[in-house]
Amino acid sequence: MTEPVLRVEQVESFYGKIQALRGVDIEVAPGQIIAVLGSNGAGKTTTLKTISGLVRAQVGRIHFDGEDITRLPPHEIARKGVVHVPEGRHILKGLSVQENLELGSFTVRDPAVRRERMADVFERFPILSERRHQDGSLLSGGEQQMLALGRALMHGPRVLLLDEPSMGLAPKLVTQTMRIVKQLNEAGTTILLVEQNVRLALKIAHYAYVLENGEIHNQGKASALAEDESIVQAYLGA
Amino acid sequence: MPAFETFLQAIVNGLVLGSFYALIALGYTMIFGVIKLLNFAHGDVYMVGAFVGFGVLSLISGVVGAGWFGLGIAILVSMIAVGCLGVIIQRVAYQPMLSAPRLSILITALAVSLVLQNSALSLTDGKYTAFRTDLGFGGFEFGRLFISHQAVVLVAIAGLLMIALELFVSRTMYGRAMRAVSIDKDMCRLLGINVSRVVAITFLIGSGLAAAAGTMAGAYYGSIWYFMGFLIGLKAFTAAVIGGIGSITGAMLGGLILGLLESFGTLVPFIGSEWKDVFTFSILILVLVFKPTGLLGKSEVERM
Ligand SMILES: Nc1ncnc2c1ncn2[C@@H]1O[C@H](COP(=O)(O)OP(=O)(O)O)[C@@H](O)[C@H]1O
Ligand SMILES: [Mg+2]
């Protein structure tokens, strides 16, 4: 296996005295989609937050591109190209669609690159171009998800951390979102995907981890896990 | 028709006063936006701005005179120096309190207010200081209506500062980041924004605008003293709330409305100028009763 671009080693995270992660190990190989599955409260969101620095790892190490990023503040981790699209999308209310996208490229110095990326995002998601002057928080759920993804793309991510991108979407949009995630990956972006729709996630992922109670309970090639009915049954609709 | 001229005169006076209110209210509202603090020291920052502007003008007036050029330099230097003071206040006094309970930081703001006031008190013995300028007494006359050049230029400077702020906030990356930080700090961090730097820039700009207002008000009214920031601070706060705290356009609007209303308040029979402060705060209460979020505000102001 090629050298992982992102490596989470023996990470333990806490909320006050509550321990949410109990020694999590995850390796993300470049160019892959790695799925993180597990029931509610298993620690999936906390895993992503710990990688992006919103939650501090009390124990363990996180390496990106061979560099230890465990103690870096979130904005510097983002600057390195680890881009976290959080659960619930977090569209900036009161800012237009275009302003939301522009802030996605906050760390990009070159205005030409920013313009080019904006054009790419508008090409990929034409609806965002149509709605560019509207308040981003007034978009529908599916459009907000596109905006959240588009905003992340403005950054030029090396690794995308996606937390439940299909949450709250109609079934048709769920499939569409997964297709977009797959396309982004095929275009070269490495993705760590937290998803509640286990079947769809395993269909597009290369490798998957199953979290349970803050620990890695199971892991394996996505295709192998997908054939394991017990896993699919256990987490279906969870 | 004299009544009509009195009316126009009130508009002019109201615009001047309103410009000062608006410049101070902007800092109130921007600082509230990024760290949800009602910075009760902000009026005193305005006072310090007046003294720094006065000091600079005294130093340079021998060389460049105390006309518009000298005053322009005094405003600029005061804005920069007091802007930096604002950043220092934020770093030293407020930053350590950010994770403490809400009330602690509010009390810290009151403490900062007292420190600034008492520093100025001890330096001036509590006396008024004459703010002498050489701006001339010219003006435009229309019958009995007189609009001084000073009023026109000061309102124009305030207007330019507000346009510059509006452009900063709507057109630049850090300006957008400032609005974003007031909405969702964690999301900003994930976008690569150094939130603490944005907060510092907000204090820099907010305090700088208050310093500009202080220097201009000193020059316009001709005297300054250590307590000058107290009442105007409360009024600028009122203006910010009327406009909708957290809203930049709201602060500008609130400042102008308050200035105009106060100016007109003095025209109403039996109200007279002694009552104008009662008038101002009655308006605040009315707005809070009928539109708690202010004219342009979106989120409810937290009760304290
Ligand atoms: N802000 C928080 N404060 C306290 N406990 C939290 C907080 N966020 C999550 N937790 C707890 O941490 C555990 C893991 O949560 P989370 O990572 O959100 O799980 P998942 O995303 O897999 O549903 C849960 O037990 C949850 O209750
Ligand atoms: Mg979650």
Coordinates of C-alpha atoms in Angstrom, one line a residue, chain A residues 52 54 74-75 78-79 84 86 89-90 92-95 99 102-107 114 151 155, chain B residues 169-170 173-174 176-177 179-181 183-184 186-195 197-198 298:
Chain A
S52 CA -9.4 19.2 11.7
L54 CA -11.8 21.6 16.4
P74 CA -7.8 24.4 13.0
H75 CA -7.2 27.3 10.6
A78 CA -7.2 23.9 6.9
R79 CA -4.5 25.9 5.3
H84 CA -13.7 19.6 6.8
P86 CA -19.1 19.6 8.9
R89 CA -23.3 22.0 6.4
H90 CA -22.9 25.3 8.3
L92 CA -23.0 31.2 6.7
K93 CA -26.3 32.9 7.2
G94 CA -26.7 36.4 5.9
L95 CA -23.9 35.9 3.3
E99 CA -19.8 35.2 -0.6
E102 CA -15.5 33.2 -1.8
L103 CA -14.8 32.5 1.8
G104 CA -14.0 29.0 0.9
S105 CA -11.0 30.4 -0.9
F106 CA -9.9 32.5 2.0
T107 CA -6.5 30.9 2.1
R114 CA -10.0 31.9 -7.1
R151 CA -17.2 26.0 -0.8
H155 CA -10.2 25.8 -1.1
Chain B
V169 CA -16.8 44.7 4.7
S170 CA -18.4 43.8 1.4
M173 CA -11.7 38.8 2.1
Y174 CA -11.1 40.0 5.7
R176 CA -16.3 39.1 4.6
A177 CA -14.4 37.1 7.2
R179 CA -19.1 39.1 9.0
A180 CA -18.6 35.3 8.9
V181 CA -16.9 35.3 12.3
I183 CA -22.1 34.2 12.5
D184 CA -20.1 30.9 13.0
D186 CA -15.9 27.2 14.2
M187 CA -16.9 27.2 10.5
C188 CA -14.6 30.1 9.9
R189 CA -11.7 28.1 11.5
L190 CA -12.5 25.2 9.1
L191 CA -12.3 27.7 6.2
G192 CA -8.7 28.6 7.3
I193 CA -9.6 31.9 8.9
N194 CA -7.5 33.0 11.8
V195 CA -10.4 34.0 14.0
R197 CA -6.7 37.9 13.9
V198 CA -10.1 38.9 12.6
K298 CA -31.8 39.8 12.8

